[in-house]
Coordinates of N, CA, C and O in Angstrom, one line a residue:
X1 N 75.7 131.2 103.6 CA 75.8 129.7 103.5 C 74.4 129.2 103.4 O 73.5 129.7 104.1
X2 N 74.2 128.2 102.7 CA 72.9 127.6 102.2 C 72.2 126.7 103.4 O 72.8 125.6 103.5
X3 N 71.2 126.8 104.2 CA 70.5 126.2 104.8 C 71.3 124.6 105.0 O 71.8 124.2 103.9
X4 N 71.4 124.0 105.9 CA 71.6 122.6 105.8 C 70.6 121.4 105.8 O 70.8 120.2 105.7
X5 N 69.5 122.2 106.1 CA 68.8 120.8 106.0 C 67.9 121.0 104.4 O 67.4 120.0 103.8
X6 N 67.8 122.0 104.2 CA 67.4 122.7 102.4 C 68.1 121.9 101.5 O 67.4 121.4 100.7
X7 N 69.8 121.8 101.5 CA 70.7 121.8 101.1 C 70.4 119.8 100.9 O 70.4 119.1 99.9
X8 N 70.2 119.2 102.6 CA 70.0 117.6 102.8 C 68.8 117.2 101.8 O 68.9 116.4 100.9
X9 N 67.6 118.1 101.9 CA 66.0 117.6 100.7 C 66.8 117.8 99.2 O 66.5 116.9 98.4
X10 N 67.5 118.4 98.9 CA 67.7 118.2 97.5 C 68.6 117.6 97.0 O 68.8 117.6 95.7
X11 N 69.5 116.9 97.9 CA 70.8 116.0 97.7 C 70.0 114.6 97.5 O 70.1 113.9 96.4
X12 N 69.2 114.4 98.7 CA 68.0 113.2 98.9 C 67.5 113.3 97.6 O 67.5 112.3 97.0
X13 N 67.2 114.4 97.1 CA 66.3 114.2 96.1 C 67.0 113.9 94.3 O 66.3 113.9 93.3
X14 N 68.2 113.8 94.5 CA 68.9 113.7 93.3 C 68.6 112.1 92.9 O 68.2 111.3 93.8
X15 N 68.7 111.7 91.5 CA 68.8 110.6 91.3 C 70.2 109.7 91.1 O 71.2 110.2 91.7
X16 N 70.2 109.2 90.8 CA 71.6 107.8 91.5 C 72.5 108.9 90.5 O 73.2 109.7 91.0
X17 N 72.3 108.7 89.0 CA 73.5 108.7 88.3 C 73.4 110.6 88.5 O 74.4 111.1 88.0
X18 N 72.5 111.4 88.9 CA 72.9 112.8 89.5 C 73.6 113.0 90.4 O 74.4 113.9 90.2
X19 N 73.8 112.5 91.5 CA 74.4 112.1 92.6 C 75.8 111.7 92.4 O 76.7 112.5 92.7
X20 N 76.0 110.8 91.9 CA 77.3 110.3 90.9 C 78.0 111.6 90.0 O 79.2 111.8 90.0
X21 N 77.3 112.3 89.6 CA 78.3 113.6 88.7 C 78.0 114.1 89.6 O 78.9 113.4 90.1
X22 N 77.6 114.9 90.7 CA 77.8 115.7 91.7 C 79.3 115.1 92.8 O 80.2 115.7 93.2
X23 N 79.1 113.6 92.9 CA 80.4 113.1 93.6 C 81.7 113.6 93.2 O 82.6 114.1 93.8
X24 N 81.4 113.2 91.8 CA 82.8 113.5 90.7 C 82.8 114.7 90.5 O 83.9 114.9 90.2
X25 N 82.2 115.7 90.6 CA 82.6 116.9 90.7 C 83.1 118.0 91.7 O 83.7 119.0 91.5
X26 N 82.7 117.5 92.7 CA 83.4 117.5 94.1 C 84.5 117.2 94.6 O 85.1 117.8 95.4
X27 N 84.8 115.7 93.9 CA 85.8 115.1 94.0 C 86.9 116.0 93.4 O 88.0 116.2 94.0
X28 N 86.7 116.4 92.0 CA 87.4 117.2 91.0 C 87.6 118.5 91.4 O 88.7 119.0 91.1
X29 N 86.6 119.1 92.2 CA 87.0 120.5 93.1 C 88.0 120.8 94.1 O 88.8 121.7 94.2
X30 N 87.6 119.3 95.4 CA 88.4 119.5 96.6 C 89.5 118.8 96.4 O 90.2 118.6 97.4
X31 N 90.1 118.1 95.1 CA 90.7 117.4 95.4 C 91.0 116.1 96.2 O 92.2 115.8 96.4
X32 N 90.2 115.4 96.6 CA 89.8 114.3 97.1 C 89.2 113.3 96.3 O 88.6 113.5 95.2
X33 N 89.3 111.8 97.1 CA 88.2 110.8 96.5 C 87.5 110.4 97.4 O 88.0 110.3 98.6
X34 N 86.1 110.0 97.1 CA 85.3 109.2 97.9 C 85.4 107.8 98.0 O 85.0 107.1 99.0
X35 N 86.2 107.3 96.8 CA 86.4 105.8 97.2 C 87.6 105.7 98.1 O 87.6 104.5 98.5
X36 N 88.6 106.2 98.5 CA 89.5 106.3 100.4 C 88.5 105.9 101.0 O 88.3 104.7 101.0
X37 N 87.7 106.8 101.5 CA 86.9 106.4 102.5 C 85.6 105.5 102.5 O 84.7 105.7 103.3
X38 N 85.7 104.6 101.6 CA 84.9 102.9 101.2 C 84.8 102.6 102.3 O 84.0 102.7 103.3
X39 N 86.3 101.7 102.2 CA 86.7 100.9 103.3 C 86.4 100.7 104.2 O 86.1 99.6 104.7
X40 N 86.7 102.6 104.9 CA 86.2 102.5 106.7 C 84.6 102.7 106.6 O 84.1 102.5 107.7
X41 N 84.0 102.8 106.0 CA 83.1 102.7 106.1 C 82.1 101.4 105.9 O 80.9 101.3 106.2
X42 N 83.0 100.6 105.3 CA 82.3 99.3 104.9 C 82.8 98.9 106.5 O 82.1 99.1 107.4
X43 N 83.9 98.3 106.7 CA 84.7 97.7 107.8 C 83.5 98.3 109.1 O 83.0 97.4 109.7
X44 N 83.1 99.5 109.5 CA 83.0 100.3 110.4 C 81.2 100.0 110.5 O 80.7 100.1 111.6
X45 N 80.4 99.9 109.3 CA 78.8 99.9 109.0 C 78.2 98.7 110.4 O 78.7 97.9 111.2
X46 N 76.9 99.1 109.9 CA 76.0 98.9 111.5 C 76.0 97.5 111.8 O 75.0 96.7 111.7
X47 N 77.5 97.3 112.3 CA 77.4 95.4 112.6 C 76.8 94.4 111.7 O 76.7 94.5 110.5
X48 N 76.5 93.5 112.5 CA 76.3 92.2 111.9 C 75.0 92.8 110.5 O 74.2 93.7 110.4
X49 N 75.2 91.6 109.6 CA 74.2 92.1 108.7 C 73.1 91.3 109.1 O 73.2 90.4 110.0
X50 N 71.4 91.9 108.3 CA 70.6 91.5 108.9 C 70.0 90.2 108.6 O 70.0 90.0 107.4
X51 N 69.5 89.3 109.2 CA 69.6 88.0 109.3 C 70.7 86.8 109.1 O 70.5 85.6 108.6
X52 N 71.5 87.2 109.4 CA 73.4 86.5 109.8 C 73.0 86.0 111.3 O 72.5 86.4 112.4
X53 N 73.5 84.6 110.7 CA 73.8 84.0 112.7 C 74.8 85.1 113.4 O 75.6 85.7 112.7
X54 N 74.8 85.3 115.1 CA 75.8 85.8 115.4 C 77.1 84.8 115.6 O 76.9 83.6 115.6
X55 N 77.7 85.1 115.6 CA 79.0 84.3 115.6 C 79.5 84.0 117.3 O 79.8 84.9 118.1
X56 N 79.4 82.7 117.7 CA 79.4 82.5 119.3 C 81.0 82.7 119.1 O 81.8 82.4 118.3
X57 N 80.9 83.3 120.5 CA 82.2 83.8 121.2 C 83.0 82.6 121.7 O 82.5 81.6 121.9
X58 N 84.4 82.8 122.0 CA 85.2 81.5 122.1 C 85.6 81.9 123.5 O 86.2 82.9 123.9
X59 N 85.3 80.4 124.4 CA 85.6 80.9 125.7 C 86.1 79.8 126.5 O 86.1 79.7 127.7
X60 N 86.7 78.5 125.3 CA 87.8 77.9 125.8 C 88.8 77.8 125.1 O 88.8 78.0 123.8
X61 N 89.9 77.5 125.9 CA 91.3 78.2 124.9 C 92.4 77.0 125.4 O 92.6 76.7 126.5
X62 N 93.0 76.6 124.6 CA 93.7 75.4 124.9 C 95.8 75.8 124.9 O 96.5 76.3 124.1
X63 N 96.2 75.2 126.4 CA 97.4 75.8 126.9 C 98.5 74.7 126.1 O 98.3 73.7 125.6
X64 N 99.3 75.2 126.3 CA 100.5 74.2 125.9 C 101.4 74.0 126.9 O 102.0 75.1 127.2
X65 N 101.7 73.0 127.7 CA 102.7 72.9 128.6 C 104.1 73.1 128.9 O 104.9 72.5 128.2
X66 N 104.4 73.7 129.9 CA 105.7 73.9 129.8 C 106.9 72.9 129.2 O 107.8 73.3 128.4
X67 N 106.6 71.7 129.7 CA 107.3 70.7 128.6 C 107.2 70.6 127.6 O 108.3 70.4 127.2
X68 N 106.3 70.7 126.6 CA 106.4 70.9 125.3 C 106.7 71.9 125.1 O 106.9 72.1 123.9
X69 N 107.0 73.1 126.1 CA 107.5 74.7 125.5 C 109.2 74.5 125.6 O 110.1 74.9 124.8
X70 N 109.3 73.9 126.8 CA 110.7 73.9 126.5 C 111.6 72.9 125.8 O 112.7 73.0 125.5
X71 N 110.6 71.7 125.5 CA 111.0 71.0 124.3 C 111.4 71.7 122.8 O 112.5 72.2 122.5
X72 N 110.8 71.6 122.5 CA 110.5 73.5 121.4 C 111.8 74.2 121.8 O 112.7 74.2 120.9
X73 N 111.9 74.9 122.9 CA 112.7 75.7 122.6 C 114.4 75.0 122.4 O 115.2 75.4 121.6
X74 N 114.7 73.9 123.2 CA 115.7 73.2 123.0 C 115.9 72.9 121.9 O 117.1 72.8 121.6
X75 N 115.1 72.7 121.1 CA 115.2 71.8 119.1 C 115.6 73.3 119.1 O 116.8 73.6 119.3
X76 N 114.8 74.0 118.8 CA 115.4 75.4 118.2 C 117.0 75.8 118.4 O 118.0 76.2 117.7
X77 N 116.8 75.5 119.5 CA 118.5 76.1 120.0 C 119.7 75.4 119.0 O 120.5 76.0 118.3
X78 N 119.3 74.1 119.2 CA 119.9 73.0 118.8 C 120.2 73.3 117.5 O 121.3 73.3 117.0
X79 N 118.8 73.6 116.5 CA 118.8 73.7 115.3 C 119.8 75.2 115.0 O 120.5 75.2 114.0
X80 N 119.8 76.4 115.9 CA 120.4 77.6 115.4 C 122.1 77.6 116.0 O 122.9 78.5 115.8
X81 N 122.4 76.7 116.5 CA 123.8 76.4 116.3 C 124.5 75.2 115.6 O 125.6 74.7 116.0
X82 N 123.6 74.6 114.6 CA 123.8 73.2 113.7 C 124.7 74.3 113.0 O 124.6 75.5 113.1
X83 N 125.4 73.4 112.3 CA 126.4 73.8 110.9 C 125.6 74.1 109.9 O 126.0 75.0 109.3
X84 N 124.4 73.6 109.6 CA 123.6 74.6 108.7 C 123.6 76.1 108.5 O 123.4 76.7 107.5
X85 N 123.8 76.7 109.7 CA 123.8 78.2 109.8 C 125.2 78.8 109.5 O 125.4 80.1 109.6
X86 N 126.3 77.8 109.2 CA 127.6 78.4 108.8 C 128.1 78.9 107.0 O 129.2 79.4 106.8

């Protein structure tokens, strides 16, 4: 088996569109694609980008009261045994 970090200087050392036919060629060997795993990798990359505000955290949260909950649920009831549902 070929050295791995031998193996890392000459991958590094490929140029964009060599790199690109070696993708696709690999891809075409193992049967696989590299664009599957985009996604998690975009979704998953090193947080915030660089010079982005951070985004302040939310740390009031507003309740709804029992009276308005069982308001609510009374209309509903009301509404799912109206003659509409026959």
């Amino acid at each position: 088996m070929a050295d791995l970090a031998q193996l890392e200087e000459q991958i590094v050392g490929l140029s964009l569109l060599d790199a690109a036919q070696l993708v696709k060629k690999l891809e075409e060997r193992l049967g696989v694609s590299a664009a599957a795993a985009a996604p998690i990798m975009v979704a998953g990359g090193g947080g915030a980008a660089a010079g982005a505000a951070p985004v302040e955290e939310k740390t009031e949260f507003g309740l709804c009261s029992r009276k308005w909950a069982q308001t609510r649920l009374t209309s509903l009831r009301r509404y799912a045994k109206s003659p509409a549902w026959d």
